[in-house]
Amino acid sequence: MMDISVSYLSVFLALFSIVCYLVRTKSSSKSLVADCLAPSTPRSVADCLPPSTPRLVAATAPRARQLGSARIAPEFRVSVNPFTPTGIAILKNRKKRGPGSNDDGTACPENRDHCSVQCTPPDHKSPVAVHPSVVRRLVDIGEVTNVSIRELQTSRFNEEFRVDEFIATGSFGVIYKCTNLFDGIPYAIKKIKQTMYKSPEYMVRKEVYANSAFGRHPNLVSYFTAWYERGHIYIQTEFCHGGTLERMIHESDHVFCDGALRRLLWHVCNGLAHIHSKRLAHLDIKAANILICKTDGSVVFANDLDDEEDIVDKHIVYKIGDFGHTICVEDVRNIEDGDSRYLPKELLRDDYSQLQKVDVFSTALTVYEAATRKPLPKNGPEWHRLRNGEFSLPQTPFLSTSLEKLLKKMVDLDPTNRPSASKVVNLLLDRGMAAIKEDQDEIEALKLSAQFLSPWLNDLDPSRTAPPGRLY
């Protein structure tokens, strides 16, 4: 009898377990259906899956699973670059959501299938690629939070690089020239301090985001990668062995003639035109942030200012660096002013309507500093005179009045009257073409004069015969 009772009890427990399992399965199905019927209030990342994808990911799944072309895990964080077209559209749509909405939530832009992001699962393992449709739904429901830099910690600096020399230091940290042990190429590596004012991660993100959004351009310092290691953030960029423009101006005997200044202005404005085309502004253009790469003279731009034989400083390429103050012109909530020596007056009035013209103003004063070799004032009467256009370049035969007029246009009190960076590039190119044409016209005039005077000279001295077209 005891055996029979035990058997009945075992059957009863088995049936009870099956019933409980079915009840739990039924309630989970109802919850999943409810989530599908109410997409405006999703409760898990599974809601982000395309409609055709089976919803098989449990909310407690510890590992990511492969579902078609998307790897999904619960509570993914997505890093969206606010300086790319996708990020700019996200910021604009975030404003439309109004107060009370998720701080990172927004609608995806029209071209949503091209969102390029990475996701990091909750176990902080390596980021994984996510299908654009999943990203779109993540953004739509507001589940967009940046991956913390400290969660991406790795060890690279001492294992992959050899420190060759110290370059500079500042409030941000230090910069070293380092050689990569694998490819043997020198790079500049910025080591950010552990303690910085305000939010260090926010400042570093701005610089990394800006660098990655710009891509490669001959007049911008190239960016390679960034990482977090042992309490410090590292940013790896191109090494410019010519130093900074500030050192060239104040610590060398380099001659800044008219052609050299025009080349400097053209290179900086060429880089700025590329930055401005991304709807961004640098906001910290100054001599210390313009770096120099020296070549053998073989690197000549397709639309350079003069003929290849007559290029002044053709072995020098100027590159814009340090993008820590970069801002999107459509989102000025976190704007930070650069060096006061190079900034226009409108920023003192908190007028941020023409931020790209701020870069044009700063570039003009940078060229003025190179022409005069005088440090710019931080304040005082001279500071105001420069911003009123009350300055002149040194009166030497090596500098033209046309360059001075162009610089004064670039520092106009009304930012709307200043030319854009691309306009300055075109003006310099037009002037270069005009100068070549003037030289050709002058040569032709000399030839005509020689042909006209040759018979008269021969009459004066019959024994002397001058070949046609040549004037002795």
Tab-separated table of C-alpha atoms in Angstrom:
chain	number	residue	atom	x	y	z
A	1	MET	CA	0.000	0.000	0.000
A	2	MET	CA	2.847	2.343	0.770
A	3	ASP	CA	4.248	1.795	-2.730
A	4	ILE	CA	0.894	2.599	-4.326
A	5	SER	CA	0.572	5.832	-2.294
A	6	VAL	CA	4.021	6.918	-3.347
A	7	SER	CA	3.189	6.239	-6.984
A	8	TYR	CA	-0.013	8.294	-6.794
A	9	LEU	CA	1.858	11.125	-5.126
A	10	SER	CA	4.530	11.105	-7.819
A	11	VAL	CA	1.890	11.213	-10.574
A	12	PHE	CA	0.107	14.066	-8.794
A	13	LEU	CA	3.304	16.089	-8.456
A	14	ALA	CA	4.174	15.503	-12.093
A	15	LEU	CA	0.720	16.668	-13.237
A	16	PHE	CA	0.936	19.684	-10.944
A	17	SER	CA	4.323	20.649	-12.426
A	18	ILE	CA	2.951	20.367	-15.970
A	19	VAL	CA	-0.043	22.576	-15.098
A	20	CYS	CA	2.205	25.207	-13.512
A	21	TYR	CA	4.468	25.187	-16.562
A	22	LEU	CA	1.488	25.656	-18.890
A	23	VAL	CA	0.146	28.527	-16.773
A	24	ARG	CA	3.519	30.282	-16.817
A	25	THR	CA	3.858	29.775	-20.586
A	26	LYS	CA	0.343	31.133	-21.169
A	27	SER	CA	0.989	34.252	-19.057
A	28	SER	CA	4.308	34.868	-20.837
A	29	SER	CA	2.553	34.595	-24.185
A	30	LYS	CA	-0.080	37.114	-23.093
A	31	SER	CA	2.636	39.521	-21.943
A	32	LEU	CA	4.463	39.151	-25.244
A	33	VAL	CA	1.252	39.738	-27.202
A	34	ALA	CA	0.502	42.777	-25.066
A	35	ASP	CA	3.935	44.148	-25.857
A	36	CYS	CA	3.325	43.660	-29.555
A	37	LEU	CA	-0.102	45.336	-29.338
A	38	ALA	CA	1.290	48.327	-27.417
A	39	PRO	CA	4.544	49.281	-29.181
A	40	SER	CA	4.527	52.680	-27.552
A	41	THR	CA	5.275	51.106	-24.163
A	42	PRO	CA	7.835	48.373	-24.833
A	43	ARG	CA	9.417	46.511	-21.971
A	44	SER	CA	12.391	44.737	-23.523
A	45	VAL	CA	14.786	44.881	-26.420
A	46	ALA	CA	12.892	41.993	-28.016
A	47	ASP	CA	10.301	44.602	-29.064
A	48	CYS	CA	12.930	46.087	-31.339
A	49	LEU	CA	13.041	42.994	-33.531
A	50	PRO	CA	11.569	43.204	-37.037
A	51	PRO	CA	7.999	41.832	-37.286
A	52	SER	CA	9.197	38.799	-39.237
A	53	THR	CA	11.736	37.781	-36.596
A	54	PRO	CA	10.612	35.162	-34.040
A	55	ARG	CA	10.498	36.654	-30.533
A	56	LEU	CA	12.549	34.018	-28.767
A	57	VAL	CA	14.838	36.124	-26.618
A	58	ALA	CA	14.083	35.849	-22.922
A	59	ALA	CA	14.495	38.936	-20.794
A	60	THR	CA	16.908	37.078	-18.531
A	61	ALA	CA	19.076	35.580	-21.253
A	62	PRO	CA	22.683	35.988	-20.091
A	63	ARG	CA	24.240	35.740	-23.548
A	64	ALA	CA	23.535	37.255	-26.963
A	65	ARG	CA	21.949	34.965	-29.539
A	66	GLN	CA	22.194	34.989	-33.298
A	67	LEU	CA	18.867	35.802	-34.957
A	68	GLY	CA	19.284	36.158	-38.714
A	69	SER	CA	21.633	39.090	-39.276
A	70	ALA	CA	21.138	40.614	-35.805
A	71	ARG	CA	22.714	39.628	-32.510
A	72	ILE	CA	20.390	40.658	-29.707
A	73	ALA	CA	20.816	40.701	-25.958
A	74	PRO	CA	18.675	42.394	-23.315
A	75	GLU	CA	19.337	45.998	-22.346
A	76	PHE	CA	21.801	46.798	-25.098
A	77	ARG	CA	23.365	50.244	-24.952
A	78	VAL	CA	23.883	52.035	-28.261
A	79	SER	CA	26.452	54.791	-28.870
A	80	VAL	CA	25.190	57.351	-31.360
A	81	ASN	CA	27.664	59.919	-32.686
A	82	PRO	CA	25.973	63.359	-32.468
A	83	PHE	CA	28.310	64.845	-35.084
A	84	THR	CA	27.215	62.537	-37.919
A	85	PRO	CA	24.099	63.198	-40.054
A	86	THR	CA	22.295	60.447	-38.131
A	87	GLY	CA	23.236	61.931	-34.779
A	88	ILE	CA	22.269	65.464	-35.828
A	89	ALA	CA	18.844	64.220	-36.880
A	90	ILE	CA	18.482	62.408	-33.554
A	91	LEU	CA	19.252	65.594	-31.633
A	92	LYS	CA	16.700	67.536	-33.660
A	93	ASN	CA	14.027	64.908	-33.078
A	94	ARG	CA	14.879	64.729	-29.381
A	95	LYS	CA	13.949	68.412	-29.033
A	96	LYS	CA	10.564	67.702	-30.630
A	97	ARG	CA	9.741	65.126	-27.946
A	98	GLY	CA	9.622	67.911	-25.369
A	99	PRO	CA	10.352	67.823	-21.635
A	100	GLY	CA	9.688	64.655	-19.696
A	101	SER	CA	10.806	62.338	-22.493
A	102	ASN	CA	13.684	59.927	-22.228
A	103	ASP	CA	16.888	61.961	-22.354
A	104	ASP	CA	18.362	59.747	-25.022
A	105	GLY	CA	15.127	58.806	-26.790
A	106	THR	CA	14.367	60.066	-30.245
A	107	ALA	CA	12.979	59.132	-33.581
A	108	CYS	CA	15.347	57.782	-36.188
A	109	PRO	CA	16.066	59.935	-39.288
A	110	GLU	CA	14.517	59.274	-42.653
A	111	ASN	CA	17.508	57.338	-43.958
A	112	ARG	CA	17.300	55.018	-40.960
A	113	ASP	CA	18.574	51.851	-42.546
A	114	HIS	CA	22.037	53.408	-42.686
A	115	CYS	CA	22.381	53.967	-38.938
A	116	SER	CA	25.872	52.805	-37.993
A	117	VAL	CA	26.190	51.875	-34.331
A	118	GLN	CA	27.677	49.332	-31.986
A	119	CYS	CA	26.001	47.708	-28.992
A	120	THR	CA	27.551	46.419	-25.818
A	121	PRO	CA	25.691	43.645	-23.928
A	122	PRO	CA	25.211	43.797	-20.144
A	123	ASP	CA	28.193	41.535	-19.449
A	124	HIS	CA	30.471	44.312	-20.821
A	125	LYS	CA	32.019	42.021	-23.394
A	126	SER	CA	33.197	43.273	-26.795
A	127	PRO	CA	30.702	45.389	-28.779
A	128	VAL	CA	28.670	43.504	-31.364
A	129	ALA	CA	27.127	44.632	-34.639
A	130	VAL	CA	23.395	45.173	-34.679
A	131	HIS	CA	21.090	45.132	-37.687
A	132	PRO	CA	19.929	48.645	-38.750
A	133	SER	CA	16.273	47.691	-38.323
A	134	VAL	CA	16.971	46.787	-34.693
A	135	VAL	CA	18.790	50.089	-34.190
A	136	ARG	CA	15.821	51.922	-35.662
A	137	ARG	CA	13.433	50.345	-33.160
A	138	LEU	CA	15.841	50.917	-30.273
A	139	VAL	CA	15.984	54.596	-31.138
A	140	ASP	CA	12.214	54.851	-31.646
A	141	ILE	CA	11.418	53.497	-28.188
A	142	GLY	CA	14.057	55.576	-26.442
A	143	GLU	CA	16.394	52.748	-25.363
A	144	VAL	CA	19.521	54.639	-26.434
A	145	THR	CA	22.210	55.111	-23.815
A	146	ASN	CA	25.903	55.654	-24.465
A	147	VAL	CA	28.352	52.933	-23.569
A	148	SER	CA	30.642	54.172	-20.820
A	149	ILE	CA	34.244	54.541	-21.929
A	150	ARG	CA	35.403	52.791	-18.764
A	151	GLU	CA	33.466	49.689	-19.783
A	152	LEU	CA	35.656	49.458	-22.884
A	153	GLN	CA	38.880	49.291	-20.876
A	154	THR	CA	41.769	47.527	-22.559
A	155	SER	CA	45.548	47.442	-22.286
A	156	ARG	CA	47.402	48.911	-25.249
A	157	PHE	CA	49.673	51.833	-24.424
A	158	ASN	CA	52.573	49.949	-22.871
A	159	GLU	CA	52.092	46.804	-24.948
A	160	GLU	CA	51.732	48.292	-28.444
A	161	PHE	CA	53.708	51.570	-28.316
A	162	ARG	CA	57.169	52.820	-27.485
A	163	VAL	CA	57.290	56.346	-26.061
A	164	ASP	CA	59.843	58.324	-28.089
A	165	GLU	CA	59.515	61.834	-26.705
A	166	PHE	CA	57.331	64.228	-24.776
A	167	ILE	CA	55.533	66.778	-26.974
A	168	ALA	CA	53.356	69.027	-24.815
A	169	THR	CA	51.307	69.276	-21.654
A	170	GLY	CA	48.225	71.198	-20.632
A	171	SER	CA	45.128	71.182	-18.453
A	172	PHE	CA	43.836	68.157	-20.390
A	173	GLY	CA	46.902	65.949	-19.905
A	174	VAL	CA	50.037	65.201	-21.908
A	175	ILE	CA	50.897	64.355	-25.526
A	176	TYR	CA	53.659	61.925	-26.491
A	177	LYS	CA	55.267	60.928	-29.726
A	178	CYS	CA	55.004	57.149	-29.777
A	179	THR	CA	56.082	54.497	-32.278
A	180	ASN	CA	53.730	51.614	-32.901
A	181	LEU	CA	55.691	48.404	-32.333
A	182	PHE	CA	53.781	46.605	-35.061
A	183	ASP	CA	53.837	49.000	-38.043
A	184	GLY	CA	56.847	51.104	-36.958
A	185	ILE	CA	55.011	54.387	-37.663
A	186	PRO	CA	55.167	57.309	-35.207
A	187	TYR	CA	51.874	58.644	-33.824
A	188	ALA	CA	50.830	61.371	-31.410
A	189	ILE	CA	49.027	59.946	-28.370
A	190	LYS	CA	47.142	62.219	-26.016
A	191	LYS	CA	46.909	60.862	-22.464
A	192	ILE	CA	43.957	62.463	-20.670
A	193	LYS	CA	44.320	63.146	-16.959
A	194	GLN	CA	42.270	61.144	-14.482
A	195	THR	CA	40.768	64.255	-12.893
A	196	MET	CA	39.496	67.027	-15.166
A	197	TYR	CA	37.069	69.883	-14.673
A	198	LYS	CA	33.437	69.246	-15.567
A	199	SER	CA	32.787	65.862	-17.130
A	200	PRO	CA	35.958	64.298	-18.561
A	201	GLU	CA	34.077	61.625	-20.460
A	202	TYR	CA	31.859	64.251	-22.118
A	203	MET	CA	34.877	66.325	-23.232
A	204	VAL	CA	36.718	63.324	-24.594
A	205	ARG	CA	33.620	62.053	-26.367
A	206	LYS	CA	33.309	65.399	-28.183
A	207	GLU	CA	36.840	65.167	-29.536
A	208	VAL	CA	36.508	61.508	-30.535
A	209	TYR	CA	33.096	62.067	-32.120
A	210	ALA	CA	34.359	65.051	-34.109
A	211	ASN	CA	37.465	63.236	-35.338
A	212	SER	CA	35.513	60.211	-36.481
A	213	ALA	CA	32.847	62.351	-38.186
A	214	PHE	CA	35.373	64.344	-40.225
A	215	GLY	CA	37.049	61.373	-41.874
A	216	ARG	CA	40.349	61.990	-43.646
A	217	HIS	CA	41.209	65.410	-45.077
A	218	PRO	CA	44.655	66.774	-46.044
A	219	ASN	CA	44.231	69.854	-43.811
A	220	LEU	CA	42.934	68.043	-40.717
A	221	VAL	CA	45.027	66.003	-38.291
A	222	SER	CA	44.054	62.368	-38.900
A	223	TYR	CA	42.445	60.390	-36.087
A	224	PHE	CA	42.995	56.649	-35.626
A	225	THR	CA	41.471	55.371	-32.390
A	226	ALA	CA	40.803	55.999	-28.691
A	227	TRP	CA	40.636	53.749	-25.652
A	228	TYR	CA	40.453	53.685	-21.842
A	229	GLU	CA	43.206	52.085	-19.794
A	230	ARG	CA	44.114	52.140	-16.100
A	231	GLY	CA	42.253	55.318	-15.260
A	232	HIS	CA	43.357	57.279	-18.332
A	233	ILE	CA	41.796	57.916	-21.733
A	234	TYR	CA	44.112	57.745	-24.752
A	235	ILE	CA	43.553	59.291	-28.188
A	236	GLN	CA	45.799	58.205	-31.062
A	237	THR	CA	46.242	60.696	-33.923
A	238	GLU	CA	48.621	61.533	-36.746
A	239	PHE	CA	52.052	62.792	-35.685
A	240	CYS	CA	52.927	66.151	-37.287
A	241	HIS	CA	56.699	66.416	-37.047
A	242	GLY	CA	56.805	70.112	-37.991
A	243	GLY	CA	55.398	71.204	-34.641
A	244	THR	CA	52.791	73.921	-34.233
A	245	LEU	CA	52.273	77.174	-36.080
A	246	GLU	CA	52.658	78.995	-32.756
A	247	ARG	CA	56.218	77.747	-32.414
A	248	MET	CA	56.991	78.565	-36.037
A	249	ILE	CA	55.781	82.141	-35.531
A	250	HIS	CA	57.477	82.927	-32.231
A	251	GLU	CA	60.422	80.513	-32.029
A	252	SER	CA	61.784	80.291	-35.576
A	253	ASP	CA	63.097	82.576	-38.299
A	254	HIS	CA	60.574	81.433	-40.900
A	255	VAL	CA	59.750	84.187	-43.390
A	256	PHE	CA	56.001	84.807	-43.721
A	257	CYS	CA	55.901	86.664	-47.016
A	258	ASP	CA	52.675	87.342	-48.904
A	259	GLY	CA	52.714	83.959	-50.621
A	260	ALA	CA	53.438	82.107	-47.353
A	261	LEU	CA	50.539	83.845	-45.574
A	262	ARG	CA	48.160	83.106	-48.425
A	263	ARG	CA	49.154	79.448	-48.360
A	264	LEU	CA	48.583	79.330	-44.587
A	265	LEU	CA	45.182	81.005	-44.966
A	266	TRP	CA	44.202	78.717	-47.846
A	267	HIS	CA	45.124	75.515	-45.996
A	268	VAL	CA	43.286	76.461	-42.799
A	269	CYS	CA	40.159	77.638	-44.643
A	270	ASN	CA	40.256	74.508	-46.799
A	271	GLY	CA	40.127	72.377	-43.640
A	272	LEU	CA	37.439	74.599	-42.124
A	273	ALA	CA	35.304	74.314	-45.243
A	274	HIS	CA	35.320	70.541	-44.773
A	275	ILE	CA	34.390	70.867	-41.082
A	276	HIS	CA	31.615	73.337	-41.856
A	277	SER	CA	30.216	71.061	-44.547
A	278	LYS	CA	29.388	68.627	-41.708
A	279	ARG	CA	27.321	71.366	-39.986
A	280	LEU	CA	29.973	71.659	-37.274
A	281	ALA	CA	32.171	74.479	-35.956
A	282	HIS	CA	35.654	74.145	-34.455
A	283	LEU	CA	35.517	77.170	-32.072
A	284	ASP	CA	39.182	76.974	-31.053
A	285	ILE	CA	41.159	77.961	-34.147
A	286	LYS	CA	44.486	79.424	-33.055
A	287	ALA	CA	48.166	79.148	-33.856
A	288	ALA	CA	48.719	76.477	-31.176
A	289	ASN	CA	46.046	74.229	-32.737
A	290	ILE	CA	47.423	74.390	-36.282
A	291	LEU	CA	50.030	71.702	-36.817
A	292	ILE	CA	52.650	71.432	-39.538
A	293	CYS	CA	53.648	68.474	-41.659
A	294	LYS	CA	56.762	68.900	-43.770
A	295	THR	CA	57.164	67.010	-47.031
A	296	ASP	CA	59.784	66.839	-49.762
A	297	GLY	CA	57.686	69.208	-51.856
A	298	SER	CA	56.038	66.431	-53.840
A	299	VAL	CA	52.667	66.912	-52.085
A	300	VAL	CA	51.002	69.597	-54.169
A	301	PHE	CA	47.271	70.222	-54.050
A	302	ALA	CA	45.279	69.963	-57.229
A	303	ASN	CA	44.064	73.571	-56.914
A	304	ASP	CA	47.093	75.205	-55.377
A	305	LEU	CA	47.540	78.954	-55.431
A	306	ASP	CA	50.359	79.185	-57.970
A	307	ASP	CA	52.240	77.209	-60.581
A	308	GLU	CA	54.093	74.228	-59.154
A	309	GLU	CA	57.477	75.873	-59.687
A	310	ASP	CA	56.484	79.070	-57.873
A	311	ILE	CA	54.729	77.694	-54.784
A	312	VAL	CA	55.930	79.331	-51.583
A	313	ASP	CA	56.513	76.868	-48.724
A	314	LYS	CA	55.417	73.991	-50.942
A	315	HIS	CA	57.037	71.548	-48.493
A	316	ILE	CA	54.647	72.691	-45.706
A	317	VAL	CA	51.120	71.375	-45.131
A	318	TYR	CA	49.064	73.039	-42.390
A	319	LYS	CA	46.578	70.860	-40.492
A	320	ILE	CA	43.866	71.776	-37.985
A	321	GLY	CA	43.928	69.795	-34.736
A	322	ASP	CA	42.399	69.665	-31.234
A	323	PHE	CA	38.644	69.252	-31.692
A	324	GLY	CA	37.672	69.364	-28.009
A	325	HIS	CA	35.528	72.502	-28.504
A	326	THR	CA	33.769	71.292	-31.654
A	327	ILE	CA	30.025	71.907	-31.627
A	328	CYS	CA	27.104	71.105	-33.877
A	329	VAL	CA	25.646	74.404	-35.083
A	330	GLU	CA	22.151	72.996	-34.571
A	331	ASP	CA	22.729	72.097	-30.912
A	332	VAL	CA	24.493	74.804	-28.888
A	333	ARG	CA	23.367	73.747	-25.408
A	334	ASN	CA	26.862	72.710	-24.311
A	335	ILE	CA	28.954	75.302	-26.123
A	336	GLU	CA	32.348	76.140	-24.651
A	337	ASP	CA	34.355	79.131	-25.804
A	338	GLY	CA	37.936	78.732	-26.939
A	339	ASP	CA	40.894	81.089	-26.457
A	340	SER	CA	39.706	84.674	-25.846
A	341	ARG	CA	42.625	86.066	-27.871
A	342	TYR	CA	41.081	84.704	-31.067
A	343	LEU	CA	37.328	85.045	-30.439
A	344	PRO	CA	34.949	87.719	-31.793
A	345	LYS	CA	32.709	90.005	-29.754
A	346	GLU	CA	29.421	88.294	-30.563
A	347	LEU	CA	30.311	85.364	-28.305
A	348	LEU	CA	30.477	87.790	-25.376
A	349	ARG	CA	26.820	88.581	-26.087
A	350	ASP	CA	25.979	84.860	-26.219
A	351	ASP	CA	25.109	85.213	-29.900
A	352	TYR	CA	25.570	81.718	-31.311
A	353	SER	CA	23.721	82.245	-34.593
A	354	GLN	CA	26.888	82.332	-36.747
A	355	LEU	CA	29.277	79.872	-35.113
A	356	GLN	CA	31.035	78.947	-38.346
A	357	LYS	CA	31.863	82.635	-38.894
A	358	VAL	CA	33.596	82.516	-35.490
A	359	ASP	CA	36.108	80.115	-37.063
A	360	VAL	CA	36.615	82.550	-39.967
A	361	PHE	CA	37.301	85.391	-37.501
A	362	SER	CA	39.810	83.304	-35.532
A	363	THR	CA	41.598	82.275	-38.724
A	364	ALA	CA	42.068	85.913	-39.755
A	365	LEU	CA	43.640	86.813	-36.411
A	366	THR	CA	45.874	83.745	-36.635
A	367	VAL	CA	47.205	84.915	-40.012
A	368	TYR	CA	47.582	88.452	-38.608
A	369	GLU	CA	49.658	86.995	-35.752
A	370	ALA	CA	51.892	85.213	-38.266
A	371	ALA	CA	52.317	88.404	-40.327
A	372	THR	CA	53.201	90.628	-37.350
A	373	ARG	CA	54.904	88.011	-35.161
A	374	LYS	CA	53.311	89.703	-32.139
A	375	PRO	CA	51.376	87.783	-29.465
A	376	LEU	CA	47.680	88.626	-29.539
A	377	PRO	CA	46.263	90.480	-26.496
A	378	LYS	CA	43.853	88.802	-24.101
A	379	ASN	CA	42.018	92.070	-23.376
A	380	GLY	CA	42.485	95.825	-23.333
A	381	PRO	CA	42.317	98.568	-26.003
A	382	GLU	CA	44.301	96.614	-28.600
A	383	TRP	CA	41.941	93.663	-28.189
A	384	HIS	CA	39.026	95.933	-29.143
A	385	ARG	CA	40.938	97.591	-32.010
A	386	LEU	CA	41.579	94.232	-33.645
A	387	ARG	CA	37.875	93.369	-33.439
A	388	ASN	CA	36.953	96.709	-34.987
A	389	GLY	CA	39.238	96.001	-37.948
A	390	GLU	CA	41.601	98.787	-36.900
A	391	PHE	CA	44.851	97.075	-37.820
A	392	SER	CA	47.278	96.943	-40.678
A	393	LEU	CA	49.912	94.505	-41.806
A	394	PRO	CA	53.585	95.505	-41.686
A	395	GLN	CA	54.437	97.973	-44.458
A	396	THR	CA	56.906	95.868	-46.401
A	397	PRO	CA	57.143	95.039	-50.100
A	398	PHE	CA	56.581	91.386	-49.185
A	399	LEU	CA	52.937	91.902	-48.096
A	400	SER	CA	50.070	93.053	-50.312
A	401	THR	CA	47.195	95.374	-49.483
A	402	SER	CA	44.734	92.875	-50.984
A	403	LEU	CA	45.586	90.335	-48.260
A	404	GLU	CA	45.030	92.987	-45.609
A	405	LYS	CA	41.610	93.843	-47.061
A	406	LEU	CA	40.624	90.179	-47.053
A	407	LEU	CA	41.623	89.774	-43.399
A	408	LYS	CA	39.581	92.843	-42.443
A	409	LYS	CA	36.540	91.356	-44.167
A	410	MET	CA	37.018	88.188	-42.137
A	411	VAL	CA	36.914	90.138	-38.827
A	412	ASP	CA	33.874	92.275	-39.660
A	413	LEU	CA	31.847	93.161	-36.548
A	414	ASP	CA	28.741	91.770	-38.227
A	415	PRO	CA	29.369	88.016	-38.638
A	416	THR	CA	26.913	87.828	-41.546
A	417	ASN	CA	29.243	90.115	-43.545
A	418	ARG	CA	32.228	87.824	-43.114
A	419	PRO	CA	32.966	85.464	-45.997
A	420	SER	CA	32.556	81.753	-45.385
A	421	ALA	CA	35.614	79.496	-45.268
A	422	SER	CA	34.802	78.093	-48.717
A	423	LYS	CA	34.393	81.640	-50.047
A	424	VAL	CA	37.864	82.567	-48.773
A	425	VAL	CA	39.298	79.513	-50.528
A	426	ASN	CA	37.667	80.564	-53.796
A	427	LEU	CA	38.813	84.178	-53.394
A	428	LEU	CA	42.403	83.045	-52.880
A	429	LEU	CA	42.224	80.726	-55.890
A	430	ASP	CA	40.727	83.483	-58.050
A	431	ARG	CA	43.445	85.864	-56.963
A	432	GLY	CA	46.068	83.248	-57.819
A	433	MET	CA	44.628	82.788	-61.301
A	434	ALA	CA	44.405	86.560	-61.733
A	435	ALA	CA	48.044	86.968	-60.706
A	436	ILE	CA	49.125	84.369	-63.263
A	437	LYS	CA	47.100	86.146	-65.942
A	438	GLU	CA	48.687	89.490	-64.960
A	439	ASP	CA	52.147	87.958	-65.306
A	440	GLN	CA	51.246	86.540	-68.718
A	441	ASP	CA	49.842	89.890	-69.843
A	442	GLU	CA	53.007	91.625	-68.689
A	443	ILE	CA	55.160	89.178	-70.650
A	444	GLU	CA	53.079	89.695	-73.760
A	445	ALA	CA	53.367	93.472	-73.336
A	446	LEU	CA	57.148	93.195	-73.097
A	447	LYS	CA	57.222	91.083	-76.242
A	448	LEU	CA	55.172	93.635	-78.158
A	449	SER	CA	57.392	96.432	-76.890
A	450	ALA	CA	60.474	94.527	-77.987
A	451	GLN	CA	59.056	93.972	-81.466
A	452	PHE	CA	58.171	97.668	-81.746
A	453	LEU	CA	61.535	98.936	-80.494
A	454	SER	CA	63.777	96.481	-82.344
A	455	PRO	CA	63.755	98.328	-85.714
A	456	TRP	CA	64.410	101.640	-83.940
A	457	LEU	CA	67.364	100.144	-82.053
A	458	ASN	CA	68.736	98.678	-85.263
A	459	ASP	CA	68.558	102.087	-86.940
A	460	LEU	CA	70.576	103.581	-84.108
A	461	ASP	CA	73.222	100.867	-84.359
A	462	PRO	CA	73.155	99.093	-87.737
A	463	SER	CA	75.933	96.726	-86.645
A	464	ARG	CA	73.693	95.363	-83.908
A	465	THR	CA	70.990	92.922	-84.922
A	466	ALA	CA	68.409	91.953	-82.330
A	467	PRO	CA	66.349	88.838	-82.814
A	468	PRO	CA	62.628	89.614	-83.082
A	469	GLY	CA	60.711	89.464	-79.826
A	470	ARG	CA	63.728	90.103	-77.603
A	471	LEU	CA	64.559	93.371	-75.847
A	472	TYR	CA	68.137	94.124	-74.837
